[in-house]
mmCIF file of C-alpha atoms and ligand atoms in Angstrom:
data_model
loop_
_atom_site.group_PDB
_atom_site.id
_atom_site.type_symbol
_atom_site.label_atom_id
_atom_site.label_comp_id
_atom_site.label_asym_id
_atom_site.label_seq_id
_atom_site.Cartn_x
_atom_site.Cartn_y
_atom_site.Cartn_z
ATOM 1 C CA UNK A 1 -36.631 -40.078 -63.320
ATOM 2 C CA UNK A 2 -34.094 -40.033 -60.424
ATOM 3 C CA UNK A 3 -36.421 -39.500 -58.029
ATOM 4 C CA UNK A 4 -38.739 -41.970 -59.210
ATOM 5 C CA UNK A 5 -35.875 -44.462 -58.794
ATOM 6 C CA UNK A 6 -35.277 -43.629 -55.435
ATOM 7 C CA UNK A 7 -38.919 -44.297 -54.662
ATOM 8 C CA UNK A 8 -39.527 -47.567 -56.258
ATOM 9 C CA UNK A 9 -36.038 -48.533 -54.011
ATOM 10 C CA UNK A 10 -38.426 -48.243 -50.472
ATOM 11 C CA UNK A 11 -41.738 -48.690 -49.274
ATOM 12 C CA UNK A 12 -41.768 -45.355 -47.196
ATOM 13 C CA UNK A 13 -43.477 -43.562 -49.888
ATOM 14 C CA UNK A 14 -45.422 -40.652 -48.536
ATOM 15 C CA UNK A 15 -49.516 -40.500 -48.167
ATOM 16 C CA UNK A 16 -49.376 -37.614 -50.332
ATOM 17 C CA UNK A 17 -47.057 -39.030 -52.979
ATOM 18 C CA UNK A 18 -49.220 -41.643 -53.470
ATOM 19 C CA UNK A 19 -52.294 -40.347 -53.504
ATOM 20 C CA UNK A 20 -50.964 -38.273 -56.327
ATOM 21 C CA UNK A 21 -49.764 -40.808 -57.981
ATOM 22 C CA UNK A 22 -52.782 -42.888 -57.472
ATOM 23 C CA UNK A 23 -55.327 -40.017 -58.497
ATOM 24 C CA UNK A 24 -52.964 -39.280 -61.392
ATOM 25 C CA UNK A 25 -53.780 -42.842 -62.949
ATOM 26 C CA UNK A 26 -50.142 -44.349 -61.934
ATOM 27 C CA UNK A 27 -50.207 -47.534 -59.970
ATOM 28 C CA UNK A 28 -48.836 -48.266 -56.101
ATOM 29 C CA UNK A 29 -45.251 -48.952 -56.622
ATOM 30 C CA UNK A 30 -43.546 -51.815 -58.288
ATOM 31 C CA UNK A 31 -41.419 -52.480 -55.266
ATOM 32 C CA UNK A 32 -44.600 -53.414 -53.191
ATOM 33 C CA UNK A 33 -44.670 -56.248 -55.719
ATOM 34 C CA UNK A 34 -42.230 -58.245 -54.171
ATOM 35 C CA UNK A 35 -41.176 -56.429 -50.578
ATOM 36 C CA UNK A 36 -41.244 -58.950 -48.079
ATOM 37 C CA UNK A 37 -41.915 -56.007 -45.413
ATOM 38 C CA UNK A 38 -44.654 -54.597 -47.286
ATOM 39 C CA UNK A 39 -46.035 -58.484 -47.673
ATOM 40 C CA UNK A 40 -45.903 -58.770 -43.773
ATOM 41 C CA UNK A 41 -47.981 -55.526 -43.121
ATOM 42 C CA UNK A 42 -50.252 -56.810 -45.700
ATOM 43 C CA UNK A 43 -50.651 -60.172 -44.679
ATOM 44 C CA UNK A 44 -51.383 -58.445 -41.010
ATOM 45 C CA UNK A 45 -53.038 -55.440 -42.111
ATOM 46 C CA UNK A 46 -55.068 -56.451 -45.145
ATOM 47 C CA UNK A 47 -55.513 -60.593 -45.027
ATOM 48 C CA UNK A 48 -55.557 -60.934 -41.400
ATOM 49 C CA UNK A 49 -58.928 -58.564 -40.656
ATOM 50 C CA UNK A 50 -60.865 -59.045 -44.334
ATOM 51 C CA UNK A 51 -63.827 -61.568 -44.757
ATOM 52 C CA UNK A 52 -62.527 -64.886 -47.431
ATOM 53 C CA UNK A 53 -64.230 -67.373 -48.625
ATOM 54 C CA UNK A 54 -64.311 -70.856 -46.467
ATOM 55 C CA UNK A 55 -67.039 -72.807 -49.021
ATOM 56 C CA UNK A 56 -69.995 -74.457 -49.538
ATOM 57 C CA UNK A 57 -72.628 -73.979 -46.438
ATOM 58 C CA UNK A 58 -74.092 -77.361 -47.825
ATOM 59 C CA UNK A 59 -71.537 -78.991 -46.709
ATOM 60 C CA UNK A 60 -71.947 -77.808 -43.343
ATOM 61 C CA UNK A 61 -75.201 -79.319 -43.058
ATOM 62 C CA UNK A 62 -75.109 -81.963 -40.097
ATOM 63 C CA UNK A 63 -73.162 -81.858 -36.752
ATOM 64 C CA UNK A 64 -69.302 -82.620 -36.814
ATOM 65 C CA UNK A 65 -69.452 -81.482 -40.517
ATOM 66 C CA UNK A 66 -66.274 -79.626 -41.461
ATOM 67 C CA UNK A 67 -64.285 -78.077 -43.834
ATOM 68 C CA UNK A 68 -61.120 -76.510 -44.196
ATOM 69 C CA UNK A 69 -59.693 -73.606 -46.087
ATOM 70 C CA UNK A 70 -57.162 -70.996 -45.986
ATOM 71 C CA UNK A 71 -58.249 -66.816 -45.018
ATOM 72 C CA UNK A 72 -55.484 -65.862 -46.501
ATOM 73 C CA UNK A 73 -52.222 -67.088 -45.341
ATOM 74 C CA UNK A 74 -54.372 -68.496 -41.706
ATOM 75 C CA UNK A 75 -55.399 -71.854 -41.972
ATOM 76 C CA UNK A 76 -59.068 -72.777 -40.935
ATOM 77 C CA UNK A 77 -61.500 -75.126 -39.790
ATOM 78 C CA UNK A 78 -65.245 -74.541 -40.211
ATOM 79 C CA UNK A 79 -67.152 -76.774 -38.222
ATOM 80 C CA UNK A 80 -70.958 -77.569 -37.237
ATOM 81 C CA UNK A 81 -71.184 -77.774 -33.273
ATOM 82 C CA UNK A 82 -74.465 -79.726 -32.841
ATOM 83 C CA UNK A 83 -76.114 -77.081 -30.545
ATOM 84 C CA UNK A 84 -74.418 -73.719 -31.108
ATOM 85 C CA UNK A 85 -74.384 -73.579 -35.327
ATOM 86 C CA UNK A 86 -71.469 -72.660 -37.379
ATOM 87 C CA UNK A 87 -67.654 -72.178 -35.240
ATOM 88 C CA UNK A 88 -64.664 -71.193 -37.041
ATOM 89 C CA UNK A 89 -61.121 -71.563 -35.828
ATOM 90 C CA UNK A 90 -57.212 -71.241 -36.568
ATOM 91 C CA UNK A 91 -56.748 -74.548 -37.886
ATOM 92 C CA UNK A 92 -53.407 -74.941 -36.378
ATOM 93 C CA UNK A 93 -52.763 -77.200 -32.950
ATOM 94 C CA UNK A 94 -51.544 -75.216 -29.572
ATOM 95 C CA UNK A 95 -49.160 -77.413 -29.469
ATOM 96 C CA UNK A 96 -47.111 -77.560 -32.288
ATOM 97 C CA UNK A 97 -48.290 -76.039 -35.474
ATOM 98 C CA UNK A 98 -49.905 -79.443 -37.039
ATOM 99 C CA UNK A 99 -53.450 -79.079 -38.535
ATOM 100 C CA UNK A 100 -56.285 -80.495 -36.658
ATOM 101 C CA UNK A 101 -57.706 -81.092 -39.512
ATOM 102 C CA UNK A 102 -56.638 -82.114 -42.747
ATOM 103 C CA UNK A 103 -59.715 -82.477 -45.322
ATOM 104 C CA UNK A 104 -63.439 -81.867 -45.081
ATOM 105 C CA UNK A 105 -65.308 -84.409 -43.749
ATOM 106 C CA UNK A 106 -67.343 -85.289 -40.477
ATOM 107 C CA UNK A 107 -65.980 -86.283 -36.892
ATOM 108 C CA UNK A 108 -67.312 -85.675 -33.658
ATOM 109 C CA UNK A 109 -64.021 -83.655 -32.507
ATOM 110 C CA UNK A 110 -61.247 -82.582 -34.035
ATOM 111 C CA UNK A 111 -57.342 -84.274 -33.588
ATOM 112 C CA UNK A 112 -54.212 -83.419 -34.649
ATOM 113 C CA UNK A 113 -52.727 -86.652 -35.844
ATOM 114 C CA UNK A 114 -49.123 -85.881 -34.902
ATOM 115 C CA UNK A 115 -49.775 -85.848 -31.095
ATOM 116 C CA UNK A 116 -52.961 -86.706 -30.958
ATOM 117 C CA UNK A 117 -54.407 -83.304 -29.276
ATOM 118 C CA UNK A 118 -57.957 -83.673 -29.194
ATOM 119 C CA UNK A 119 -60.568 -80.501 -29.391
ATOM 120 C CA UNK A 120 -64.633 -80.571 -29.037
ATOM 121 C CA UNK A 121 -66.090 -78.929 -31.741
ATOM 122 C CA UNK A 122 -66.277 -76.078 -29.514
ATOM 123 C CA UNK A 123 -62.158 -75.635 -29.763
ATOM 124 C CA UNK A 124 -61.919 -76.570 -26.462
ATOM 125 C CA UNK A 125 -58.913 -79.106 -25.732
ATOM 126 C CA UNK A 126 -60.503 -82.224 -24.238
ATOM 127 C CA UNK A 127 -57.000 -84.424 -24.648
ATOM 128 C CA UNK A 128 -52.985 -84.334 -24.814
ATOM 129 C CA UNK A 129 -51.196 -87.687 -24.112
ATOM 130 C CA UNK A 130 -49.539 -87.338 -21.229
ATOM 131 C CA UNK A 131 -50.254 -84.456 -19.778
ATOM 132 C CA UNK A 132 -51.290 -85.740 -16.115
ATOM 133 C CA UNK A 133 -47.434 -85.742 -15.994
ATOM 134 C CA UNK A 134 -46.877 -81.972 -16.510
ATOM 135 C CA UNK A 135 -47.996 -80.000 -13.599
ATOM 136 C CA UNK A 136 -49.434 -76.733 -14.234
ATOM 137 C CA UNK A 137 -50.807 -77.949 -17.179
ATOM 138 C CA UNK A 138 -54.295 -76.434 -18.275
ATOM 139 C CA UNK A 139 -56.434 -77.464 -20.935
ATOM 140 C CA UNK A 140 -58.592 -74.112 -20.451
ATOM 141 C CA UNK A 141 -56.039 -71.804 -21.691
ATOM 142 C CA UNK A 142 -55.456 -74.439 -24.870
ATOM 143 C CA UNK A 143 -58.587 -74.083 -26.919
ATOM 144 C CA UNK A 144 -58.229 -73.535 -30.142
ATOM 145 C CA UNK A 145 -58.218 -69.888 -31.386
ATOM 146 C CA UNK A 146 -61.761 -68.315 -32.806
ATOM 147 C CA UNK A 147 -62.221 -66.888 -35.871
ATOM 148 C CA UNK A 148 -65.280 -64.902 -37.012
ATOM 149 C CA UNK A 149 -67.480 -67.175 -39.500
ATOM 150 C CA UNK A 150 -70.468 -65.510 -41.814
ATOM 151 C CA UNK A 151 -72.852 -67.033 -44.330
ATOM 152 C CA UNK A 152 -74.003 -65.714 -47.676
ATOM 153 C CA UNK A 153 -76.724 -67.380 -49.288
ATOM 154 C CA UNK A 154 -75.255 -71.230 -49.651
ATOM 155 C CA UNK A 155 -70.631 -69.437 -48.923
ATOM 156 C CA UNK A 156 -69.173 -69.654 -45.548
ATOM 157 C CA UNK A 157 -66.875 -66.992 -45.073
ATOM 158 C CA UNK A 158 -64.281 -66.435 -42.659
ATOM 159 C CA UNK A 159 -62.443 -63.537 -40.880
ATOM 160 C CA UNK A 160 -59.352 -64.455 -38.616
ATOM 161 C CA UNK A 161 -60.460 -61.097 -36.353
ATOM 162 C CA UNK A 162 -63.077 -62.772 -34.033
ATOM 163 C CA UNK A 163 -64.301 -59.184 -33.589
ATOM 164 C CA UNK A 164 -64.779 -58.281 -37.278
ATOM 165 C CA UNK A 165 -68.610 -56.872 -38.125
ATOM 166 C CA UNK A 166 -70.545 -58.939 -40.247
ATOM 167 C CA UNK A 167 -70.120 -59.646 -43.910
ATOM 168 C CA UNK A 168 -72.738 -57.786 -45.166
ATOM 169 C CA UNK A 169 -71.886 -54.813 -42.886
ATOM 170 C CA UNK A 170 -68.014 -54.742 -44.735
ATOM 171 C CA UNK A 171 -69.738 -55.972 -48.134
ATOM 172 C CA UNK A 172 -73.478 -55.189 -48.706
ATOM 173 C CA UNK A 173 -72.674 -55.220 -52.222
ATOM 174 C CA UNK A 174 -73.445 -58.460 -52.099
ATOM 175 C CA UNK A 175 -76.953 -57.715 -52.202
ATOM 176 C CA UNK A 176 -77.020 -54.785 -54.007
ATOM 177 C CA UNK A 177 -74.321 -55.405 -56.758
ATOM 178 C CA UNK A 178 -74.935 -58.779 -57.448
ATOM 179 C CA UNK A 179 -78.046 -59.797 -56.793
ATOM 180 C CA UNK A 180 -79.432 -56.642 -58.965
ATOM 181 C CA UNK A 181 -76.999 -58.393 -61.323
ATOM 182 C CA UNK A 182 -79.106 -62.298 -61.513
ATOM 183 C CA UNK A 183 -75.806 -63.696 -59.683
ATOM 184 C CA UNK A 184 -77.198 -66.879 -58.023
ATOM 185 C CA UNK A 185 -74.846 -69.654 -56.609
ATOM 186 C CA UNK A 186 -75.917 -72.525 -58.460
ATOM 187 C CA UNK A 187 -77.031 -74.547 -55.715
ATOM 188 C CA UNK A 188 -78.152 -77.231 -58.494
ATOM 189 C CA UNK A 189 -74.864 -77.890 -60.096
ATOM 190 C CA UNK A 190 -72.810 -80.526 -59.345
ATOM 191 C CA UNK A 191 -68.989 -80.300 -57.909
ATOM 192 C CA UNK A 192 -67.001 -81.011 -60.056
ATOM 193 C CA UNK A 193 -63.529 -81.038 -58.552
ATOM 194 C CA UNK A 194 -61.069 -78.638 -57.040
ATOM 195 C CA UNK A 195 -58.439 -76.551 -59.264
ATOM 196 C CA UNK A 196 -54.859 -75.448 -57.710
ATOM 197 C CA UNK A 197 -52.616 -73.237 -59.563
ATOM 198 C CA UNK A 198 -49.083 -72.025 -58.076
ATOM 199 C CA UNK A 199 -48.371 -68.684 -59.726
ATOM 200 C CA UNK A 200 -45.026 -67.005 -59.853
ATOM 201 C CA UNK A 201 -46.678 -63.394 -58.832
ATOM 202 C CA UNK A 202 -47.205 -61.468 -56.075
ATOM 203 C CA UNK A 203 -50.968 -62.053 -55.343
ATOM 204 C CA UNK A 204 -51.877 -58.125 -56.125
ATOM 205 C CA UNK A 205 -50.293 -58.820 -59.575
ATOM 206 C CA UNK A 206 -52.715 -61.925 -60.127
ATOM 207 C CA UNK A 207 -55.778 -59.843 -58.359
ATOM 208 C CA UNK A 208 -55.221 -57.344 -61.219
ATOM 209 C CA UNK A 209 -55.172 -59.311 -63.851
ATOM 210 C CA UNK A 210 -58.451 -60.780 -63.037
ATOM 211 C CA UNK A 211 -60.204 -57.901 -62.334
ATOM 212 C CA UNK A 212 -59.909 -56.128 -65.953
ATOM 213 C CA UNK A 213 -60.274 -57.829 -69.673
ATOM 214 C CA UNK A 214 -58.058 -55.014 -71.059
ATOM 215 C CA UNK A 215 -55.674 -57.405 -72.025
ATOM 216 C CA UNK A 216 -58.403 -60.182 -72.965
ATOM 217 C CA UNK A 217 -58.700 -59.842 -76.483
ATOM 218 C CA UNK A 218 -54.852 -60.232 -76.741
ATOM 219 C CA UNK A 219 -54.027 -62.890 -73.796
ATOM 220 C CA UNK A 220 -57.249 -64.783 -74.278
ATOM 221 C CA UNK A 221 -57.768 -64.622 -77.980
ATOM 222 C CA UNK A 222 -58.547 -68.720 -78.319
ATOM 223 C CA UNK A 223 -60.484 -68.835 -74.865
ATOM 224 C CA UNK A 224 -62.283 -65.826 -72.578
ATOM 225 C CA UNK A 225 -62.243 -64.065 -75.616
ATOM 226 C CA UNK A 226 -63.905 -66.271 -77.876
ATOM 227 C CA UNK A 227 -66.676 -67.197 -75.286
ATOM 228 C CA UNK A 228 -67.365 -63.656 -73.950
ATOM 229 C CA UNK A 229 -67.870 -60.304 -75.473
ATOM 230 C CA UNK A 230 -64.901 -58.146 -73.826
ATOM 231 C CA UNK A 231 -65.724 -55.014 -76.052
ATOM 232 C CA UNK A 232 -65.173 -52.194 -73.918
ATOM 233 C CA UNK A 233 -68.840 -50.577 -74.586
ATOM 234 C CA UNK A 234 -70.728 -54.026 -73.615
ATOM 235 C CA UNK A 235 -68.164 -55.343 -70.807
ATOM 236 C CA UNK A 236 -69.841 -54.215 -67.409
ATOM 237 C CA UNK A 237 -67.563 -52.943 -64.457
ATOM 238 C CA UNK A 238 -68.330 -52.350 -60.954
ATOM 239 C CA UNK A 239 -66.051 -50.881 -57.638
ATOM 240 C CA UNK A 240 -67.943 -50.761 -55.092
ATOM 241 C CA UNK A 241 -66.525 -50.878 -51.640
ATOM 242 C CA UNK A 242 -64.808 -54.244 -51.342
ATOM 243 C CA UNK A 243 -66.275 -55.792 -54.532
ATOM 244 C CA UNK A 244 -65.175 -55.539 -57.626
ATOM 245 C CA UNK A 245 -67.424 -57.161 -60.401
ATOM 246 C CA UNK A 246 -67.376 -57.800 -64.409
ATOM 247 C CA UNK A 247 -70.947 -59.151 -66.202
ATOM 248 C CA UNK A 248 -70.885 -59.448 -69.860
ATOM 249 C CA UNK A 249 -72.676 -61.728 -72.148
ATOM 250 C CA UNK A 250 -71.577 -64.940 -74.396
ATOM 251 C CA UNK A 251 -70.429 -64.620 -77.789
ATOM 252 C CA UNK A 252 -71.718 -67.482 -78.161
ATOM 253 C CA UNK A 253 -72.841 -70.508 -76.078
ATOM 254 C CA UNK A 254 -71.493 -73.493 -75.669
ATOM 255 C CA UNK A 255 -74.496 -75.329 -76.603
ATOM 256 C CA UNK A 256 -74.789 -73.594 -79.785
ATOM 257 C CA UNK A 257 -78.549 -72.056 -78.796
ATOM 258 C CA UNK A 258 -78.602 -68.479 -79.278
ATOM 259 C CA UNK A 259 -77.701 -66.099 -76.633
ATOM 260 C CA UNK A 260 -80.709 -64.485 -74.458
ATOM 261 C CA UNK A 261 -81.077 -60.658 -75.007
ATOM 262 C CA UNK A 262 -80.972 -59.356 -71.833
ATOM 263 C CA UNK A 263 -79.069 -59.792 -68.853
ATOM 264 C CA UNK A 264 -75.521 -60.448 -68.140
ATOM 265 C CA UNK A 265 -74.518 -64.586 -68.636
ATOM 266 C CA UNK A 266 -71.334 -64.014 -67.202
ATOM 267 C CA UNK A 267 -70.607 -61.976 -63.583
ATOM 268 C CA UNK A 268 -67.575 -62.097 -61.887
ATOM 269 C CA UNK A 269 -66.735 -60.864 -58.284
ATOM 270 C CA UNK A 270 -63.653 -60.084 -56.224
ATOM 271 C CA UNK A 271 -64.655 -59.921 -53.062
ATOM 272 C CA UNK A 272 -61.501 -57.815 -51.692
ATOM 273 C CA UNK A 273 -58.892 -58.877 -51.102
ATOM 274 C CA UNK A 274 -59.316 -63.081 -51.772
ATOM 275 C CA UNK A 275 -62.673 -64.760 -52.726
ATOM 276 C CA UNK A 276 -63.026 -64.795 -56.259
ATOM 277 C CA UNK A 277 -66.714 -65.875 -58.025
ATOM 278 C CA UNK A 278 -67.401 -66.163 -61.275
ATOM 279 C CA UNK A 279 -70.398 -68.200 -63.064
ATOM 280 C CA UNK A 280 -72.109 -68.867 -66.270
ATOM 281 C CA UNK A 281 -75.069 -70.975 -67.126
ATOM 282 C CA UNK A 282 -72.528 -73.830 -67.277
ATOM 283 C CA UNK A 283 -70.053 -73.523 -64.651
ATOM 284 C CA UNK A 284 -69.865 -72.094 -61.128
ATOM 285 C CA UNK A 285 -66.386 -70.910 -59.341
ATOM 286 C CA UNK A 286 -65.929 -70.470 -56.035
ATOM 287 C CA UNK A 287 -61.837 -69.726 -55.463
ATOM 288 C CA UNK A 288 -59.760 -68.038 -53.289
ATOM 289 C CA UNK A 289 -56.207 -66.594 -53.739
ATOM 290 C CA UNK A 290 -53.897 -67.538 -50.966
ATOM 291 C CA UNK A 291 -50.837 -65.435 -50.852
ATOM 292 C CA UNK A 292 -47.546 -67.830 -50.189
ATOM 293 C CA UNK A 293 -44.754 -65.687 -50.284
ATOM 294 C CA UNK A 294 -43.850 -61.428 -51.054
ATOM 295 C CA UNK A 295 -43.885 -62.584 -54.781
ATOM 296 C CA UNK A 296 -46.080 -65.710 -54.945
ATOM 297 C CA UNK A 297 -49.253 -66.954 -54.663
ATOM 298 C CA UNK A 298 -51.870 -69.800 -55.522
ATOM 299 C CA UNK A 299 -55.409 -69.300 -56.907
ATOM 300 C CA UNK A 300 -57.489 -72.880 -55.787
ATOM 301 C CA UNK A 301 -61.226 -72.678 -56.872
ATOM 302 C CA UNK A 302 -63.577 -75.276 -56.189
ATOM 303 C CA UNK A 303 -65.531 -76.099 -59.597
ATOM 304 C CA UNK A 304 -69.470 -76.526 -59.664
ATOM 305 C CA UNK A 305 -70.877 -77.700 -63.353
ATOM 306 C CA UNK A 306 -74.245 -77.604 -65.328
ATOM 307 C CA UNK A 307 -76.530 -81.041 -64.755
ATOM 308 C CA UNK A 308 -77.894 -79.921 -67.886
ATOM 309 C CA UNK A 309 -74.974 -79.902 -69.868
ATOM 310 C CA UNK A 310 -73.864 -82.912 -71.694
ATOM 311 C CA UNK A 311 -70.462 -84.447 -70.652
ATOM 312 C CA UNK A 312 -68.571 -83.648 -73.817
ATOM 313 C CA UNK A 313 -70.071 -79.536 -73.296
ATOM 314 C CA UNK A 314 -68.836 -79.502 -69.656
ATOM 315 C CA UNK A 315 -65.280 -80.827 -71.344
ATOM 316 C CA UNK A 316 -64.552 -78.467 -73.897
ATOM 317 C CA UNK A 317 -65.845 -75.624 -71.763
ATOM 318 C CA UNK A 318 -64.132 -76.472 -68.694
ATOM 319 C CA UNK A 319 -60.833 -76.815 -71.223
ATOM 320 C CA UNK A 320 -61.700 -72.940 -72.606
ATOM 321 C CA UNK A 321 -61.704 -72.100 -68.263
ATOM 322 C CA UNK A 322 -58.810 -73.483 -67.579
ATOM 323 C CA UNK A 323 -56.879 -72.486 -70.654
ATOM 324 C CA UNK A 324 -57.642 -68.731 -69.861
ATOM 325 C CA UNK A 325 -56.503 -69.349 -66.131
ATOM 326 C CA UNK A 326 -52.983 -70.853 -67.505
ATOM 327 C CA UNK A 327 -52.763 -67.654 -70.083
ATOM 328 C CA UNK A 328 -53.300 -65.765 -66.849
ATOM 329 C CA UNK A 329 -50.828 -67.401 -65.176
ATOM 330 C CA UNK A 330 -47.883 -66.906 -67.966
ATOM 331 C CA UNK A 331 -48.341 -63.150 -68.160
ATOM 332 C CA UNK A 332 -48.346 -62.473 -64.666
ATOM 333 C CA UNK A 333 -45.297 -64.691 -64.103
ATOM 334 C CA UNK A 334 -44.010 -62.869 -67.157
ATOM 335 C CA UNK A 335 -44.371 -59.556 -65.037
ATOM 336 C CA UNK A 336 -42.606 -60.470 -62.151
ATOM 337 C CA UNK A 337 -38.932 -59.612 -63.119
ATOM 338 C CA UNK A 338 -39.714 -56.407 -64.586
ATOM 339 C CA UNK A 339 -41.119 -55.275 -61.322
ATOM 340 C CA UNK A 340 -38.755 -56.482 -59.360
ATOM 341 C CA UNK A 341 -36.470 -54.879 -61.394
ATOM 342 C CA UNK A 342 -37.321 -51.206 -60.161
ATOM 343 C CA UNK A 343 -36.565 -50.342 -63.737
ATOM 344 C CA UNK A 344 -40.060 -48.729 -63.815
ATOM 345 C CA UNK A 345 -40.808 -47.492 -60.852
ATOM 346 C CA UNK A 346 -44.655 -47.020 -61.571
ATOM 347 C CA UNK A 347 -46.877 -48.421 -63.798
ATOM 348 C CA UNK A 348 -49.250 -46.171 -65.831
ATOM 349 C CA UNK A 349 -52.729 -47.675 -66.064
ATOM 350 C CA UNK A 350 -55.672 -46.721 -68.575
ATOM 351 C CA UNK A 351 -58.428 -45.418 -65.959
ATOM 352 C CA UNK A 352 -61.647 -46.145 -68.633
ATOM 353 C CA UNK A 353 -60.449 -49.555 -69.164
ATOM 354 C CA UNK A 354 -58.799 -50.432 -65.694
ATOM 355 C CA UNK A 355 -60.979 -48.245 -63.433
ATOM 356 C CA UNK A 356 -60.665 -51.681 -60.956
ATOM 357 C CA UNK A 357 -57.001 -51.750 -60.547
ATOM 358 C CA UNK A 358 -57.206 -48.237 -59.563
ATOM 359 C CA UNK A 359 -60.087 -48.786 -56.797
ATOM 360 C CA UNK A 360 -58.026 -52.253 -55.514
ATOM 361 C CA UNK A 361 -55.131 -50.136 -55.270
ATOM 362 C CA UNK A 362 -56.892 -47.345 -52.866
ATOM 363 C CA UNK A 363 -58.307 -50.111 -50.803
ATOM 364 C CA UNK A 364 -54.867 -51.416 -50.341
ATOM 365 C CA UNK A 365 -53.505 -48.500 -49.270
ATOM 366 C CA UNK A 366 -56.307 -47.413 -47.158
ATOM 367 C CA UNK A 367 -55.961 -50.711 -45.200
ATOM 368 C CA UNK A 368 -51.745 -50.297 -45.477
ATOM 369 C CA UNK A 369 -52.469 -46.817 -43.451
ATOM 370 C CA UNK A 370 -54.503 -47.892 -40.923
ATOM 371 C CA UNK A 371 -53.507 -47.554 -37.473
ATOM 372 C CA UNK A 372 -52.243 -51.226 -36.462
HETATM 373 FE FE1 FE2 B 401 -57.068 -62.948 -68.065
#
């Protein structure tokens, strides 16, 4: 026990440690839950070179379009340049930090409404107040920086590494895993509004708890529980690569009609480490987890409902979605002081039931060990 005290007091665990640990069904180490060192390598190792979600590519549809999201802790602009398609970029101004842009919407360029810095939709800087008095000033070198943008069926994704290979090259299980799976993105459901929750929890503890129902029958007893069918032998689990997916099937349906025999009704999807999807025939999410701090986080998910489903249905099931998020939340912020305690150094997980926690903790480490 000593020694496992020591550990969970550093990060500078050894490879080999951990991959014992890891194979041996224990969990990455509690202090990683809260480390602000560890949190910088992550945000630079992990967030800053993985594909997130950005949103809707229907909303992208004419020139000067745009919308704005986070990849991680990076801000970003999406935008549609008239000739040259979809641009992405660091939605921060050269000059001083601001946003140059602020909501979605449509403008022909983009300016940051503190100085009034004006880019093209191509990032380049067209305009700064004043700055025929500054000699040596150039707007060339001022453009705003690129990020990588990619498009999955009707989601914009970003990458803050201009250089990153394409989304489907990091993540063909989007193909194969989910479209073998009936996922489909809705594209007739209406938005519904956007959901923000602050959570008090490192944002692997939060990415955990959503990718296993181990603890649904107990957290989620008047909600997840009582719509889906979380028994172990019908619940449907999938690791592959950078997804990690869960399809079951109603209890029953919020409509009261009986539940079709085959295929799953309900598929979720982590798309490692941030985009999170999950659908039914009623609802559609599209949400991202933004990481604000070594041992906090937000979850915002844009929220896509049934036409078909009367008001009062959309309601009560929208009420059973967000009550399961808010259970979520309360266990996870219940977690935090016992692992930032160092009290117990390592968790020990159930590999049948929590086979995902163990394949999101190998890709974190993978990415943690990769050459800068
Ligand atoms: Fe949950």
């Amino acid at each position: 026990l000593d020694s496992d005290r020591e550990a969970a007091l550093t990060i500078a665990v050894t490879p080999s440690e951990l991959d014992t640990r890891l194979a041996g069904g224990w969990t990455i180490p509690a202090s990683w839950y809260s480390d602000p060192a560890l949190y910088q390598d992550e945000l630079d190792r992990i967030f800053a070179r993985r594909w997130h979600l950005a949103g809707r590519l229907s909303a992208l549809s004419k020139p000067g379009d745009h919308l704005v999201c986070q990849a991680g802790h990076i801000p970003v602009v999406v935008v549609r340049d008239g000739d040259s398609g979809l641009r992405g970029f660091v939605n921060v101004c050269r000059h001083r930090g601001h946003p140059v842009a602020l909501e979605p919407g449509n403008a022909k360029r983009l300016q940051c409404r503190y100085h009034g810095w004006t880019y093209g939709l191509d990032g380049r800087l067209t305009g700064a107040p004043r700055c025929r008095l500054e000699p040596g000033f150039d707007k060339s070198e001022l453009s705003l920086l690129p990020v990588a943008v990619d498009v999955w069926r009707d989601l914009v994704f970003v990458n803050p590494d201009p250089g990153a290979e394409p989304l489907l090259t990091s993540a063909p299980e989007l193909d194969d895993v989910l479209a073998a799976r009936g996922f489909d993105e809705r594209p007739g459901f209406r938005f519904h509004g956007r959901w923000t929750y602050t959570i008090e929890a490192n944002w692997k503890a939060w990415t955990e708890n959503a990718i296993e129902c181990y603890h649904c029958p107990l957290v989620h007893k008047n909600s997840f529980n009582d719509q889906y069918a979380t028994d172990h032998e019908v619940y449907d689990v999938v690791n592959s690569g950078p997804l990690m997916g869960q399809f079951t099937k109603y209890r029953r349906r919020a409509d009261g009609a009986p539940v079709a025999a085959d295929g799953p009704q309900f598929r979720f999807c982590l798309l490692y480490p941030s985009a999170m999807l999950i659908e039914d025939d009623f609802v559609f999410f599209v949400g991202s987890t933004v990481p604000t701090g070594p041992d906090s986080c937000e979850f915002v998910t844009d929220t896509y409902v049934s036409p078909d489903l009367p008001e009062a249905e959309v309601e009560s099931w929208l009420a059973a979605w967000n009550q399961t998020l808010e259970e979520d939340l309360e266990v996870v912020a219940a977690q935090r002081n016992g692992l930032r305690s160092g009290a117990v150094p390592y968790g020990r997980l159930l590999p049948t039931s929590e086979s995902a926690i163990a394949h999101f903790h190998r890709l974190v480490v993978a990415d943690l060990e990769r050459e800068a």
